[in-house]
JSON list of C-alpha atoms in Angstrom, two decimals:
[
{"chain": "R", "resi": 28, "resn": "MET", "atom": "CA", "xyz": [9.35, -16.77, -0.26]},
{"chain": "R", "resi": 29, "resn": "PRO", "atom": "CA", "xyz": [5.80, -17.76, -0.83]},
{"chain": "R", "resi": 30, "resn": "ASP", "atom": "CA", "xyz": [3.44, -15.12, -2.13]},
{"chain": "R", "resi": 31, "resn": "PHE", "atom": "CA", "xyz": [1.58, -14.82, 1.24]},
{"chain": "R", "resi": 32, "resn": "MET", "atom": "CA", "xyz": [4.53, -14.17, 3.29]},
{"chain": "R", "resi": 33, "resn": "ARG", "atom": "CA", "xyz": [5.36, -11.40, 0.90]},
{"chain": "R", "resi": 34, "resn": "ARG", "atom": "CA", "xyz": [2.23, -9.85, 0.93]},
{"chain": "R", "resi": 35, "resn": "ARG", "atom": "CA", "xyz": [2.32, -9.92, 4.56]},
{"chain": "R", "resi": 36, "resn": "ARG", "atom": "CA", "xyz": [5.76, -8.05, 4.69]},
{"chain": "R", "resi": 37, "resn": "TRP", "atom": "CA", "xyz": [4.45, -5.41, 2.11]},
{"chain": "R", "resi": 38, "resn": "ALA", "atom": "CA", "xyz": [1.32, -4.98, 4.58]},
{"chain": "R", "resi": 39, "resn": "ARG", "atom": "CA", "xyz": [3.52, -4.46, 7.74]},
{"chain": "R", "resi": 40, "resn": "PHE", "atom": "CA", "xyz": [5.82, -2.14, 5.56]},
{"chain": "R", "resi": 41, "resn": "LEU", "atom": "CA", "xyz": [2.86, -0.05, 4.47]},
{"chain": "R", "resi": 42, "resn": "ASP", "atom": "CA", "xyz": [0.99, -0.09, 7.89]},
{"chain": "R", "resi": 43, "resn": "ARG", "atom": "CA", "xyz": [4.49, 1.37, 9.47]},
{"chain": "R", "resi": 44, "resn": "SER", "atom": "CA", "xyz": [4.92, 3.94, 6.89]},
{"chain": "R", "resi": 45, "resn": "ALA", "atom": "CA", "xyz": [1.29, 4.99, 7.55]},
{"chain": "R", "resi": 46, "resn": "ASP", "atom": "CA", "xyz": [2.16, 5.31, 11.23]},
{"chain": "R", "resi": 47, "resn": "LEU", "atom": "CA", "xyz": [5.07, 7.32, 10.38]},
{"chain": "R", "resi": 48, "resn": "VAL", "atom": "CA", "xyz": [3.27, 10.25, 8.43]},
{"chain": "R", "resi": 49, "resn": "ALA", "atom": "CA", "xyz": [-0.09, 9.78, 10.05]},
{"chain": "R", "resi": 50, "resn": "ASP", "atom": "CA", "xyz": [0.27, 13.37, 11.41]},
{"chain": "R", "resi": 51, "resn": "LEU", "atom": "CA", "xyz": [2.17, 14.83, 8.26]},
{"chain": "R", "resi": 52, "resn": "SER", "atom": "CA", "xyz": [0.56, 17.23, 6.13]},
{"chain": "R", "resi": 53, "resn": "PRO", "atom": "CA", "xyz": [1.96, 19.55, 3.53]},
{"chain": "R", "resi": 54, "resn": "PRO", "atom": "CA", "xyz": [2.73, 23.27, 4.83]},
{"chain": "R", "resi": 55, "resn": "GLU", "atom": "CA", "xyz": [0.91, 26.14, 3.92]},
{"chain": "R", "resi": 56, "resn": "LYS", "atom": "CA", "xyz": [3.31, 27.46, 1.46]},
{"chain": "R", "resi": 57, "resn": "GLY", "atom": "CA", "xyz": [4.33, 23.98, 0.33]},
{"chain": "R", "resi": 58, "resn": "TRP", "atom": "CA", "xyz": [7.29, 21.92, 0.51]},
{"chain": "R", "resi": 59, "resn": "ILE", "atom": "CA", "xyz": [9.80, 23.67, -1.90]},
{"chain": "R", "resi": 60, "resn": "SER", "atom": "CA", "xyz": [9.03, 27.20, -0.25]},
{"chain": "R", "resi": 61, "resn": "THR", "atom": "CA", "xyz": [9.17, 26.09, 3.13]},
{"chain": "R", "resi": 62, "resn": "MET", "atom": "CA", "xyz": [12.49, 24.08, 2.86]},
{"chain": "R", "resi": 63, "resn": "ARG", "atom": "CA", "xyz": [13.91, 27.03, 0.85]},
{"chain": "R", "resi": 64, "resn": "GLN", "atom": "CA", "xyz": [12.90, 29.54, 3.50]},
{"chain": "R", "resi": 65, "resn": "ALA", "atom": "CA", "xyz": [14.00, 27.26, 6.45]},
{"chain": "R", "resi": 66, "resn": "LEU", "atom": "CA", "xyz": [17.46, 27.32, 4.68]},
{"chain": "R", "resi": 67, "resn": "PHE", "atom": "CA", "xyz": [17.21, 30.91, 4.33]},
{"chain": "R", "resi": 68, "resn": "MET", "atom": "CA", "xyz": [17.85, 30.55, 0.54]},
{"chain": "R", "resi": 69, "resn": "SER", "atom": "CA", "xyz": [16.82, 32.85, -1.91]},
{"chain": "R", "resi": 70, "resn": "ALA", "atom": "CA", "xyz": [14.83, 31.50, -5.24]},
{"chain": "R", "resi": 71, "resn": "GLU", "atom": "CA", "xyz": [18.06, 32.89, -6.95]},
{"chain": "R", "resi": 72, "resn": "ASP", "atom": "CA", "xyz": [20.19, 30.55, -4.68]},
{"chain": "R", "resi": 73, "resn": "VAL", "atom": "CA", "xyz": [18.39, 27.46, -5.64]},
{"chain": "R", "resi": 74, "resn": "ALA", "atom": "CA", "xyz": [18.13, 28.43, -9.32]},
{"chain": "R", "resi": 75, "resn": "ALA", "atom": "CA", "xyz": [21.80, 28.64, -9.58]},
{"chain": "R", "resi": 76, "resn": "ARG", "atom": "CA", "xyz": [22.25, 25.27, -7.89]},
{"chain": "R", "resi": 77, "resn": "LYS", "atom": "CA", "xyz": [19.57, 23.64, -10.10]},
{"chain": "R", "resi": 78, "resn": "GLY", "atom": "CA", "xyz": [20.68, 25.37, -12.99]},
{"chain": "R", "resi": 79, "resn": "VAL", "atom": "CA", "xyz": [17.43, 27.10, -13.97]},
{"chain": "R", "resi": 80, "resn": "SER", "atom": "CA", "xyz": [15.93, 30.91, -13.58]},
{"chain": "R", "resi": 81, "resn": "ARG", "atom": "CA", "xyz": [14.82, 32.42, -10.38]},
{"chain": "R", "resi": 82, "resn": "ASN", "atom": "CA", "xyz": [11.45, 32.48, -12.33]},
{"chain": "R", "resi": 83, "resn": "ALA", "atom": "CA", "xyz": [11.46, 28.91, -12.63]},
{"chain": "R", "resi": 84, "resn": "ILE", "atom": "CA", "xyz": [11.78, 28.20, -9.09]},
{"chain": "R", "resi": 85, "resn": "TYR", "atom": "CA", "xyz": [8.91, 30.40, -8.38]},
{"chain": "R", "resi": 86, "resn": "GLN", "atom": "CA", "xyz": [6.64, 28.46, -11.13]},
{"chain": "R", "resi": 87, "resn": "ALA", "atom": "CA", "xyz": [7.69, 25.35, -9.58]},
{"chain": "R", "resi": 88, "resn": "GLU", "atom": "CA", "xyz": [6.39, 26.58, -5.95]},
{"chain": "R", "resi": 89, "resn": "ARG", "atom": "CA", "xyz": [3.02, 27.49, -7.74]},
{"chain": "R", "resi": 90, "resn": "SER", "atom": "CA", "xyz": [2.90, 24.16, -9.55]},
{"chain": "R", "resi": 91, "resn": "GLU", "atom": "CA", "xyz": [3.34, 22.44, -6.36]},
{"chain": "R", "resi": 92, "resn": "LYS", "atom": "CA", "xyz": [0.72, 24.13, -4.68]},
{"chain": "R", "resi": 93, "resn": "GLU", "atom": "CA", "xyz": [-1.80, 23.71, -7.64]},
{"chain": "R", "resi": 94, "resn": "GLY", "atom": "CA", "xyz": [-0.67, 19.90, -7.34]},
{"chain": "R", "resi": 95, "resn": "SER", "atom": "CA", "xyz": [0.82, 20.04, -11.04]},
{"chain": "R", "resi": 96, "resn": "ILE", "atom": "CA", "xyz": [4.53, 19.65, -10.41]},
{"chain": "R", "resi": 97, "resn": "SER", "atom": "CA", "xyz": [6.08, 16.24, -11.67]},
{"chain": "R", "resi": 98, "resn": "LEU", "atom": "CA", "xyz": [7.71, 14.03, -9.19]},
{"chain": "R", "resi": 99, "resn": "LYS", "atom": "CA", "xyz": [10.82, 14.18, -11.18]},
{"chain": "R", "resi": 100, "resn": "GLN", "atom": "CA", "xyz": [10.91, 18.07, -10.57]},
{"chain": "R", "resi": 101, "resn": "MET", "atom": "CA", "xyz": [10.10, 17.82, -7.06]},
{"chain": "R", "resi": 102, "resn": "ASP", "atom": "CA", "xyz": [12.93, 15.12, -6.67]},
{"chain": "R", "resi": 103, "resn": "ARG", "atom": "CA", "xyz": [15.32, 17.56, -8.47]},
{"chain": "R", "resi": 104, "resn": "LEU", "atom": "CA", "xyz": [14.34, 20.60, -6.23]},
{"chain": "R", "resi": 105, "resn": "ALA", "atom": "CA", "xyz": [14.93, 18.87, -3.24]},
{"chain": "R", "resi": 106, "resn": "ARG", "atom": "CA", "xyz": [18.30, 17.47, -4.00]},
{"chain": "R", "resi": 107, "resn": "SER", "atom": "CA", "xyz": [19.28, 20.88, -5.00]},
{"chain": "R", "resi": 108, "resn": "MET", "atom": "CA", "xyz": [18.36, 22.32, -1.49]},
{"chain": "R", "resi": 109, "resn": "GLY", "atom": "CA", "xyz": [20.24, 19.19, 0.13]},
{"chain": "R", "resi": 110, "resn": "GLY", "atom": "CA", "xyz": [17.08, 17.31, 0.78]},
{"chain": "R", "resi": 111, "resn": "LYS", "atom": "CA", "xyz": [15.56, 14.09, -0.28]},
{"chain": "R", "resi": 112, "resn": "PHE", "atom": "CA", "xyz": [11.88, 14.01, -2.08]},
{"chain": "R", "resi": 113, "resn": "VAL", "atom": "CA", "xyz": [9.42, 11.16, -0.51]},
{"chain": "R", "resi": 114, "resn": "TYR", "atom": "CA", "xyz": [6.68, 9.68, -2.28]},
{"chain": "R", "resi": 115, "resn": "ALA", "atom": "CA", "xyz": [4.29, 7.58, -0.71]},
{"chain": "R", "resi": 116, "resn": "ILE", "atom": "CA", "xyz": [0.81, 6.04, -0.86]},
{"chain": "R", "resi": 117, "resn": "VAL", "atom": "CA", "xyz": [0.10, 4.79, 2.58]},
{"chain": "R", "resi": 118, "resn": "PRO", "atom": "CA", "xyz": [-3.21, 3.26, 3.66]},
{"chain": "R", "resi": 119, "resn": "ASP", "atom": "CA", "xyz": [-5.75, 5.24, 5.80]},
{"chain": "R", "resi": 120, "resn": "LYS", "atom": "CA", "xyz": [-6.43, 2.18, 8.01]},
{"chain": "R", "resi": 121, "resn": "PRO", "atom": "CA", "xyz": [-4.07, -0.95, 8.32]},
{"chain": "R", "resi": 122, "resn": "ILE", "atom": "CA", "xyz": [-3.94, -3.20, 5.55]},
{"chain": "R", "resi": 123, "resn": "GLU", "atom": "CA", "xyz": [-5.79, -5.95, 7.04]},
{"chain": "R", "resi": 124, "resn": "ALA", "atom": "CA", "xyz": [-8.78, -3.83, 8.00]},
{"chain": "R", "resi": 125, "resn": "LEU", "atom": "CA", "xyz": [-8.89, -2.80, 4.52]},
{"chain": "R", "resi": 126, "resn": "LYS", "atom": "CA", "xyz": [-8.98, -6.09, 3.42]},
{"chain": "R", "resi": 127, "resn": "TYR", "atom": "CA", "xyz": [-11.65, -7.33, 5.97]},
{"chain": "R", "resi": 128, "resn": "GLU", "atom": "CA", "xyz": [-13.66, -4.22, 5.08]},
{"chain": "R", "resi": 129, "resn": "GLN", "atom": "CA", "xyz": [-13.73, -5.31, 1.46]},
{"chain": "R", "resi": 130, "resn": "ALA", "atom": "CA", "xyz": [-14.62, -8.88, 2.40]},
{"chain": "R", "resi": 131, "resn": "LEU", "atom": "CA", "xyz": [-17.57, -7.79, 4.49]},
{"chain": "R", "resi": 132, "resn": "ARG", "atom": "CA", "xyz": [-18.62, -5.78, 1.51]},
{"chain": "R", "resi": 133, "resn": "ASN", "atom": "CA", "xyz": [-18.42, -9.06, -0.71]},
{"chain": "R", "resi": 134, "resn": "ALA", "atom": "CA", "xyz": [-20.13, -10.98, 1.72]},
{"chain": "R", "resi": 135, "resn": "ARG", "atom": "CA", "xyz": [-23.05, -8.81, 2.34]},
{"chain": "R", "resi": 136, "resn": "ARG", "atom": "CA", "xyz": [-23.52, -8.68, -1.71]},
{"chain": "R", "resi": 137, "resn": "LEU", "atom": "CA", "xyz": [-23.43, -12.50, -1.57]},
{"chain": "R", "resi": 138, "resn": "SER", "atom": "CA", "xyz": [-26.07, -12.64, 1.19]},
{"chain": "R", "resi": 139, "resn": "ALA", "atom": "CA", "xyz": [-28.60, -11.57, -1.14]},
{"chain": "R", "resi": 140, "resn": "ARG", "atom": "CA", "xyz": [-28.00, -14.76, -3.27]},
{"chain": "R", "resi": 141, "resn": "GLU", "atom": "CA", "xyz": [-28.33, -17.13, 0.09]},
{"chain": "R", "resi": 142, "resn": "LYS", "atom": "CA", "xyz": [-31.46, -18.74, -0.30]},
{"chain": "R", "resi": 143, "resn": "GLY", "atom": "CA", "xyz": [-33.78, -17.86, 2.78]},
{"chain": "R", "resi": 144, "resn": "PHE", "atom": "CA", "xyz": [-31.24, -15.53, 4.19]},
{"chain": "R", "resi": 145, "resn": "ASP", "atom": "CA", "xyz": [-33.80, -12.80, 5.07]},
{"chain": "R", "resi": 146, "resn": "GLY", "atom": "CA", "xyz": [-35.78, -15.22, 7.11]},
{"chain": "R", "resi": 147, "resn": "TRP", "atom": "CA", "xyz": [-32.88, -15.98, 9.40]},
{"chain": "R", "resi": 148, "resn": "SER", "atom": "CA", "xyz": [-32.35, -14.28, 12.60]},
{"chain": "R", "resi": 149, "resn": "ALA", "atom": "CA", "xyz": [-29.95, -11.12, 12.75]},
{"chain": "R", "resi": 150, "resn": "GLU", "atom": "CA", "xyz": [-27.45, -13.36, 14.86]},
{"chain": "R", "resi": 151, "resn": "GLU", "atom": "CA", "xyz": [-27.62, -15.73, 12.10]},
{"chain": "R", "resi": 152, "resn": "GLN", "atom": "CA", "xyz": [-27.20, -13.46, 9.14]},
{"chain": "R", "resi": 153, "resn": "GLN", "atom": "CA", "xyz": [-24.15, -11.66, 11.05]},
{"chain": "R", "resi": 154, "resn": "ASP", "atom": "CA", "xyz": [-22.74, -15.12, 11.66]},
{"chain": "R", "resi": 155, "resn": "TRP", "atom": "CA", "xyz": [-23.16, -16.16, 7.92]},
{"chain": "R", "resi": 156, "resn": "ILE", "atom": "CA", "xyz": [-21.63, -12.69, 6.92]},
{"chain": "R", "resi": 157, "resn": "GLU", "atom": "CA", "xyz": [-18.67, -13.04, 9.20]},
{"chain": "R", "resi": 158, "resn": "ASP", "atom": "CA", "xyz": [-17.82, -16.49, 8.08]},
{"chain": "R", "resi": 159, "resn": "CYS", "atom": "CA", "xyz": [-18.49, -15.72, 4.57]},
{"chain": "R", "resi": 160, "resn": "ALA", "atom": "CA", "xyz": [-15.93, -12.62, 4.84]},
{"chain": "R", "resi": 161, "resn": "ALA", "atom": "CA", "xyz": [-13.45, -15.16, 6.54]},
{"chain": "R", "resi": 162, "resn": "GLN", "atom": "CA", "xyz": [-13.64, -17.71, 3.54]},
{"chain": "R", "resi": 163, "resn": "LEU", "atom": "CA", "xyz": [-12.93, -14.74, 1.38]},
{"chain": "R", "resi": 164, "resn": "LEU", "atom": "CA", "xyz": [-10.15, -13.39, 2.96]},
{"chain": "R", "resi": 165, "resn": "GLN", "atom": "CA", "xyz": [-8.45, -16.83, 2.99]},
{"chain": "R", "resi": 166, "resn": "ASP", "atom": "CA", "xyz": [-9.43, -17.61, -0.77]},
{"chain": "R", "resi": 167, "resn": "MET", "atom": "CA", "xyz": [-8.96, -13.86, -2.28]},
{"chain": "R", "resi": 168, "resn": "PRO", "atom": "CA", "xyz": [-11.05, -14.70, -5.24]},
{"chain": "R", "resi": 169, "resn": "VAL", "atom": "CA", "xyz": [-10.02, -12.99, -8.44]},
{"chain": "R", "resi": 170, "resn": "ASP", "atom": "CA", "xyz": [-13.11, -10.68, -7.99]},
{"chain": "R", "resi": 171, "resn": "PHE", "atom": "CA", "xyz": [-12.53, -9.90, -4.56]},
{"chain": "R", "resi": 172, "resn": "TRP", "atom": "CA", "xyz": [-11.82, -6.20, -5.31]},
{"chain": "R", "resi": 173, "resn": "ASN", "atom": "CA", "xyz": [-14.62, -5.72, -7.84]},
{"chain": "R", "resi": 174, "resn": "ALA", "atom": "CA", "xyz": [-17.22, -4.33, -5.07]},
{"chain": "R", "resi": 175, "resn": "PRO", "atom": "CA", "xyz": [-16.60, -0.65, -4.99]},
{"chain": "R", "resi": 176, "resn": "ALA", "atom": "CA", "xyz": [-15.30, 0.73, -1.42]},
{"chain": "R", "resi": 177, "resn": "GLN", "atom": "CA", "xyz": [-18.21, 3.45, -1.34]},
{"chain": "R", "resi": 178, "resn": "GLU", "atom": "CA", "xyz": [-20.95, 0.66, -0.78]},
{"chain": "R", "resi": 179, "resn": "THR", "atom": "CA", "xyz": [-22.54, 1.21, 2.52]},
{"chain": "R", "resi": 180, "resn": "GLN", "atom": "CA", "xyz": [-21.50, -1.34, 5.36]}
]
């Protein structure tokens, strides 16, 4: 399968995944505690299933809330409660929108090097930037992602 088709499939997969979790946020008490309480399991029950101490479960719950728990530990705890741990990085916007925004940043940066650009009308400048962005998206040069995302648009 050609690379561009593979990249499009990945983009669609990530876009769909982002849609699935768009309204999902961690529960106030954390996933471990919430799952445990929903099942009406005590920390001792989970500890026995996992083969650790009750205090280890409480520590895992604290670590999750602090953001210091390992993915491996989350997975093991989820499985010990009959669940599945899901980890994902999903885009804030559709992949194509993220790429287009980056192309526009690059085009604006490149416009500073375009001779006479400042003397062009606003419409001509905008057309040039959009055409340049389209070309950058098509070519995807190796330095495409070098311009930082926090640049003003």
